[in-house]
Coordinates of C-alpha atoms in Angstrom, one line a residue:
M1 CA -40.4 27.5 52.1
T2 CA -37.0 27.2 53.5
I3 CA -37.4 23.4 54.0
T4 CA -38.5 22.9 50.5
T5 CA -35.7 25.0 49.1
R6 CA -33.1 23.1 51.2
A7 CA -34.6 19.8 50.1
S8 CA -34.4 20.8 46.4
F9 CA -30.8 21.9 46.9
M10 CA -29.8 18.6 48.6
S11 CA -31.5 16.7 45.8
A12 CA -29.8 18.6 43.1
R13 CA -26.4 18.2 44.9
L14 CA -27.0 14.5 45.2
C15 CA -27.8 14.2 41.4
T16 CA -24.6 16.2 40.6
L17 CA -22.5 13.8 42.8
V18 CA -24.1 10.8 41.2
L19 CA -23.6 12.1 37.7
G20 CA -20.0 13.1 38.4
T21 CA -19.2 9.7 39.8
A22 CA -20.7 8.1 36.7
V23 CA -18.8 10.3 34.3
F24 CA -15.6 9.6 36.3
A25 CA -16.2 5.9 36.1
V26 CA -16.7 6.0 32.4
A27 CA -13.6 8.1 31.9
M28 CA -11.5 5.7 34.0
A29 CA -12.9 2.7 32.2
S30 CA -12.1 4.3 28.8
A31 CA -8.6 5.2 30.0
H32 CA -8.0 1.7 31.3
G33 CA -9.2 0.3 28.0
Q34 CA -6.8 2.4 26.1
T35 CA -3.8 1.7 28.4
S36 CA -4.4 -2.0 28.4
Y37 CA -5.0 -2.3 24.7
P38 CA -4.9 -4.9 23.2
V39 CA -6.8 -7.4 25.3
K40 CA -7.7 -9.7 22.4
P41 CA -6.3 -10.7 19.0
I42 CA -5.8 -8.0 16.3
R43 CA -6.8 -8.9 12.8
L44 CA -4.6 -7.5 10.0
L45 CA -6.5 -7.8 6.8
V46 CA -4.5 -8.4 3.6
P47 CA -6.6 -7.6 0.5
F48 CA -4.6 -10.0 -1.7
P49 CA -4.0 -13.8 -1.7
P50 CA -1.3 -15.4 0.5
G51 CA 2.2 -15.6 -0.9
G52 CA 2.3 -12.2 -2.7
G53 CA 4.4 -9.2 -2.0
T54 CA 1.7 -7.5 0.1
D55 CA 1.2 -10.7 2.1
M56 CA 4.9 -11.1 2.7
I57 CA 5.2 -7.5 4.0
A58 CA 2.2 -7.9 6.3
R59 CA 3.4 -11.2 7.8
S60 CA 6.9 -9.9 8.4
V61 CA 5.7 -6.9 10.3
A62 CA 3.0 -8.8 12.2
Q63 CA 5.4 -11.5 13.3
K64 CA 8.0 -9.0 14.6
I65 CA 5.4 -7.0 16.5
T66 CA 4.2 -10.3 18.1
E67 CA 7.8 -11.2 19.1
K68 CA 8.4 -7.8 20.6
T69 CA 5.1 -7.2 22.4
S70 CA 3.4 -10.6 22.8
W71 CA 0.3 -9.2 21.0
N72 CA -1.7 -11.7 19.0
I73 CA -1.9 -10.4 15.5
V74 CA -3.7 -12.6 13.0
V75 CA -3.1 -12.0 9.3
D76 CA -6.4 -12.5 7.4
N77 CA -6.3 -12.6 3.6
R78 CA -9.3 -11.1 2.0
P79 CA -8.6 -11.0 -1.8
G80 CA -10.9 -9.7 -4.5
A81 CA -11.9 -6.8 -6.7
G82 CA -8.4 -5.4 -7.0
G83 CA -8.0 -5.2 -3.2
N84 CA -11.3 -3.4 -2.6
L85 CA -13.0 -6.2 -0.6
G86 CA -10.3 -6.3 2.1
V87 CA -10.1 -2.5 2.4
D88 CA -13.9 -2.2 2.5
A89 CA -14.1 -4.8 5.3
A90 CA -11.6 -2.7 7.3
A91 CA -13.4 0.5 6.6
K92 CA -16.7 -0.9 7.9
A93 CA -15.2 -2.6 11.0
A94 CA -15.6 -1.3 14.5
P95 CA -13.1 1.5 15.2
D96 CA -11.6 -0.2 18.3
G97 CA -8.1 -1.0 17.0
Y98 CA -8.8 -4.7 16.6
T99 CA -9.2 -4.6 12.8
L100 CA -6.4 -3.2 10.6
V101 CA -5.6 -3.4 6.9
M102 CA -2.4 -3.4 4.9
G103 CA -3.3 -0.9 2.1
Q104 CA -1.2 0.1 -0.8
T105 CA -1.1 2.6 -3.7
S106 CA -3.5 0.7 -5.9
N107 CA -6.5 0.3 -3.5
L108 CA -6.0 3.6 -1.6
A109 CA -4.9 6.1 -4.3
I110 CA -5.7 4.5 -7.7
N111 CA -8.9 2.6 -7.2
P112 CA -11.0 5.7 -6.2
A113 CA -10.5 7.1 -9.7
L114 CA -10.4 3.7 -11.5
Y115 CA -13.7 2.2 -10.2
K116 CA -17.0 3.9 -11.0
K117 CA -18.5 2.8 -7.7
L118 CA -16.0 2.2 -4.8
P119 CA -17.7 1.1 -1.5
Y120 CA -15.3 3.2 0.6
D121 CA -13.6 6.5 0.6
P122 CA -9.9 6.0 1.7
L123 CA -9.6 9.6 2.9
K124 CA -12.8 9.6 5.0
D125 CA -13.4 5.9 6.0
L126 CA -9.9 5.0 7.2
T127 CA -7.3 6.3 9.7
P128 CA -3.6 6.1 8.6
V129 CA -1.5 4.3 11.2
A130 CA 2.0 3.9 9.7
L131 CA 3.7 3.6 6.4
V132 CA 5.7 0.4 6.1
S133 CA 7.6 0.2 2.8
S134 CA 7.7 1.3 -0.8
S135 CA 8.9 -0.3 -4.0
P136 CA 9.2 0.9 -7.6
V137 CA 8.0 -1.2 -10.5
L138 CA 10.5 -2.9 -12.8
M139 CA 10.6 -3.3 -16.6
V140 CA 12.2 -6.5 -17.7
S141 CA 12.8 -8.3 -21.0
G142 CA 13.2 -12.0 -21.6
T143 CA 16.7 -13.3 -22.1
G144 CA 15.8 -14.3 -25.7
T145 CA 14.5 -10.9 -26.7
P146 CA 16.6 -8.3 -28.6
F147 CA 16.2 -5.6 -25.8
N148 CA 19.2 -5.4 -23.4
S149 CA 18.7 -1.7 -22.4
I150 CA 15.8 0.8 -22.0
A151 CA 17.5 2.9 -24.7
E152 CA 17.1 0.1 -27.2
V153 CA 13.4 -0.1 -26.3
F154 CA 12.8 3.6 -26.9
K155 CA 14.8 3.6 -30.1
V156 CA 12.7 0.8 -31.6
A157 CA 9.4 2.1 -30.2
R158 CA 10.0 5.5 -31.7
A159 CA 10.8 4.0 -35.1
K160 CA 7.9 1.5 -35.0
P161 CA 5.0 2.9 -32.8
D162 CA 2.6 0.3 -31.3
V163 CA 4.8 -2.6 -32.3
V164 CA 6.9 -3.2 -29.1
T165 CA 4.6 -5.2 -26.8
V166 CA 4.5 -4.7 -23.0
G167 CA 2.6 -6.9 -20.5
Y168 CA 1.4 -6.2 -17.0
A169 CA -0.9 -7.8 -14.5
G170 CA -4.2 -6.0 -14.8
N171 CA -5.7 -2.8 -16.1
G172 CA -5.4 0.2 -13.7
T173 CA -2.5 -1.3 -11.7
V174 CA 0.5 0.7 -10.8
A175 CA 2.4 -1.2 -13.4
H176 CA -0.1 -0.3 -16.1
L177 CA -0.2 3.3 -15.2
A178 CA 3.6 3.4 -14.9
V179 CA 3.8 2.3 -18.6
T180 CA 1.3 5.1 -19.5
Q181 CA 3.5 7.6 -17.7
V182 CA 6.6 6.3 -19.5
E183 CA 4.8 6.8 -22.9
Q184 CA 3.8 10.3 -21.9
A185 CA 7.2 11.2 -20.7
T186 CA 9.1 9.9 -23.7
G187 CA 6.6 10.2 -26.6
V188 CA 6.9 6.5 -27.5
K189 CA 3.9 4.2 -28.2
L190 CA 3.9 0.7 -26.9
R191 CA 1.3 -2.0 -27.5
H192 CA -0.3 -2.9 -24.1
I193 CA -1.0 -6.6 -23.3
P194 CA -2.9 -6.8 -19.9
Y195 CA -2.8 -10.1 -18.1
K196 CA -4.9 -11.5 -15.2
G197 CA -1.8 -12.5 -13.3
I198 CA 2.0 -12.6 -13.6
A199 CA 2.5 -16.4 -14.2
Q200 CA 1.1 -16.5 -17.8
A201 CA 2.8 -13.2 -18.6
I202 CA 6.2 -14.4 -17.6
T203 CA 5.7 -17.6 -19.6
D204 CA 4.8 -15.5 -22.7
L205 CA 7.8 -13.2 -22.1
S206 CA 10.2 -16.2 -21.8
G207 CA 8.7 -17.7 -25.0
G208 CA 9.0 -14.4 -27.0
Q209 CA 5.2 -13.8 -27.3
I210 CA 5.7 -10.4 -25.6
D211 CA 8.7 -8.2 -25.6
L212 CA 8.6 -6.6 -22.2
F213 CA 6.9 -7.0 -18.8
V214 CA 6.4 -4.4 -16.0
G215 CA 5.7 -5.5 -12.5
S216 CA 6.7 -5.2 -8.8
I217 CA 10.3 -5.9 -7.9
P218 CA 9.3 -8.5 -5.2
S219 CA 7.5 -10.5 -7.9
L220 CA 10.3 -10.4 -10.4
I221 CA 13.6 -10.2 -8.5
G222 CA 14.0 -13.9 -8.0
Q223 CA 14.0 -14.6 -11.8
V224 CA 16.3 -11.6 -12.4
R225 CA 18.8 -13.1 -9.9
N226 CA 18.5 -16.4 -11.7
E227 CA 19.2 -14.6 -14.9
K228 CA 15.9 -15.7 -16.5
L229 CA 14.8 -12.1 -16.9
H230 CA 16.9 -9.0 -17.9
P231 CA 16.2 -5.8 -15.8
L232 CA 15.9 -2.7 -18.0
M233 CA 14.6 0.1 -15.8
V234 CA 13.1 1.0 -12.4
T235 CA 10.5 3.7 -11.9
S236 CA 11.9 5.3 -8.7
K237 CA 13.9 8.5 -8.6
L238 CA 16.8 6.6 -7.2
R239 CA 18.2 3.2 -8.1
A240 CA 16.8 0.2 -6.2
G241 CA 19.1 -1.1 -3.5
Q242 CA 18.8 -4.7 -4.8
L243 CA 19.3 -3.7 -8.4
P244 CA 22.1 -1.2 -8.3
A245 CA 23.1 -1.7 -11.9
T246 CA 19.6 -1.0 -13.2
P247 CA 19.0 2.6 -14.3
T248 CA 16.0 4.7 -13.4
M249 CA 13.6 6.6 -15.8
A250 CA 15.1 9.8 -14.5
E251 CA 18.5 8.7 -16.0
S252 CA 16.7 8.3 -19.3
G253 CA 15.9 12.0 -19.5
S254 CA 12.7 12.2 -17.4
K255 CA 14.0 14.1 -14.4
D256 CA 11.0 14.0 -12.1
F257 CA 9.6 10.6 -13.1
E258 CA 8.4 8.4 -10.3
A259 CA 5.8 5.6 -10.0
I260 CA 6.1 3.6 -6.9
T261 CA 3.9 1.3 -4.8
W262 CA 3.8 2.2 -1.1
F263 CA 2.4 0.0 1.6
G264 CA 0.9 1.1 4.9
I265 CA -1.3 -0.1 7.8
L266 CA -4.6 1.7 8.4
A267 CA -7.5 1.4 10.9
P268 CA -11.2 2.3 10.6
A269 CA -12.0 6.0 10.8
G270 CA -12.8 7.0 14.4
T271 CA -10.2 4.7 16.0
P272 CA -9.0 6.5 19.2
E273 CA -5.9 8.5 18.9
A274 CA -4.2 6.7 21.8
I275 CA -4.7 3.4 20.1
V276 CA -3.4 4.7 16.8
E277 CA -0.3 6.0 18.6
K278 CA 0.3 2.7 20.3
L279 CA 0.0 0.8 17.0
N280 CA 2.3 3.3 15.2
S281 CA 4.9 2.9 17.9
A282 CA 4.8 -0.9 17.6
I283 CA 5.0 -0.8 13.8
N284 CA 8.0 1.5 13.8
S285 CA 9.7 -0.6 16.4
A286 CA 9.3 -3.7 14.3
L287 CA 10.6 -1.9 11.2
S288 CA 13.7 -0.8 13.1
E289 CA 14.7 -4.4 13.6
P290 CA 17.6 -5.4 11.2
D291 CA 16.0 -8.8 10.2
V292 CA 12.7 -7.1 9.2
A293 CA 14.5 -4.3 7.3
E294 CA 16.7 -6.8 5.5
R295 CA 13.7 -9.0 4.6
L296 CA 11.9 -6.1 3.0
R297 CA 15.0 -4.8 1.2
S298 CA 15.9 -8.3 0.0
E299 CA 12.5 -8.3 -1.8
G300 CA 13.3 -5.0 -3.5
G301 CA 11.5 -2.7 -1.0
D302 CA 12.6 0.4 1.0
V303 CA 11.7 0.6 4.7
L304 CA 9.6 3.7 5.5
G305 CA 7.9 4.0 8.9
G306 CA 7.2 7.4 10.4
S307 CA 4.2 9.1 12.0
A308 CA 0.5 8.6 11.3
E309 CA 0.3 12.2 10.3
A310 CA 3.0 11.8 7.6
F311 CA 1.1 8.8 6.2
G312 CA -2.1 10.9 6.1
K313 CA -0.3 13.7 4.2
L314 CA 1.0 11.2 1.7
M315 CA -2.5 9.9 1.0
Q316 CA -3.9 13.4 0.7
A317 CA -1.3 14.1 -2.0
E318 CA -1.4 10.7 -3.8
V319 CA -5.1 10.4 -4.3
P320 CA -5.5 13.4 -6.6
R321 CA -2.1 12.8 -8.3
W322 CA -3.1 9.2 -9.3
A323 CA -6.6 10.4 -10.2
K324 CA -5.1 12.6 -12.9
I325 CA -2.9 9.7 -14.2
V326 CA -5.9 7.4 -14.3
K327 CA -7.9 10.0 -16.2
D328 CA -5.1 10.5 -18.7
S329 CA -4.8 6.8 -19.3
G330 CA -8.5 6.3 -20.0
A331 CA -8.6 3.3 -17.7
S332 CA -11.9 2.5 -16.0
L333 CA -13.5 -0.5 -14.2
N334 CA -17.0 -1.1 -13.1

């Protein structure tokens, strides 16, 4: 009886030692994996075509991180469905830190309310890593149009509702919803002319086919500087650094008006916290470099950065806020 009991005890002890060794080995391997991250290239998905504002921001940050850390970050453009394809690819990727996405207001905060069937939930399927930058939208007129100030636009639009035409690149975009907010804040009624892209819209604006256009500062500032377009108003609470003479909507009587596009890097939900922290540190370090900050500001953006937690809180607030704006606008896409 004693021999049997002793044998059972020794067997149980041996099992405990073996199990403990295995658990320790797994823990050490996991810790080593996190401290040595990354050990292979990181893909940064950009859900829009090359050459646009989102692509420029992503490449500027990726290049600087590579210079400072020697990490291999590959920018991978995945355009389509208003940015949904690229974000969905990131949401469904392995949560190992090797697939990231440059998200923005449209595909993270607006599209959940705009599209009837969205293949991802930005609050559940993605992990915020770090905010990168933000930019207001800009209303411009052509140099041959009669509008030289936003006050003139409102005066004519009040006297002749649904006559002043305003273009923007796509239904449900920040620009479209910003126009809707302007109408609600001022009581004016503009005639909306949605375009599939900015090129034809600017051609029509220059030719006098439309009166106004609303778009991102990075996409318009070059022609503003060349005096081919006249800036009328920005939709941020403060004046844009690259357009200090251009008034805000707040200065036109709408005190709390704000409609901005923010950009941030996210990872799939479930990405280890240690990896998120390492990525966040690298992104903030890149944004602190003068040449990166100047590049983003020169395109009309403001450098943000900050913690992953702060980015998460922003998304929690922005998703319901934009959902109400989308609902009020009546915009909807399949």
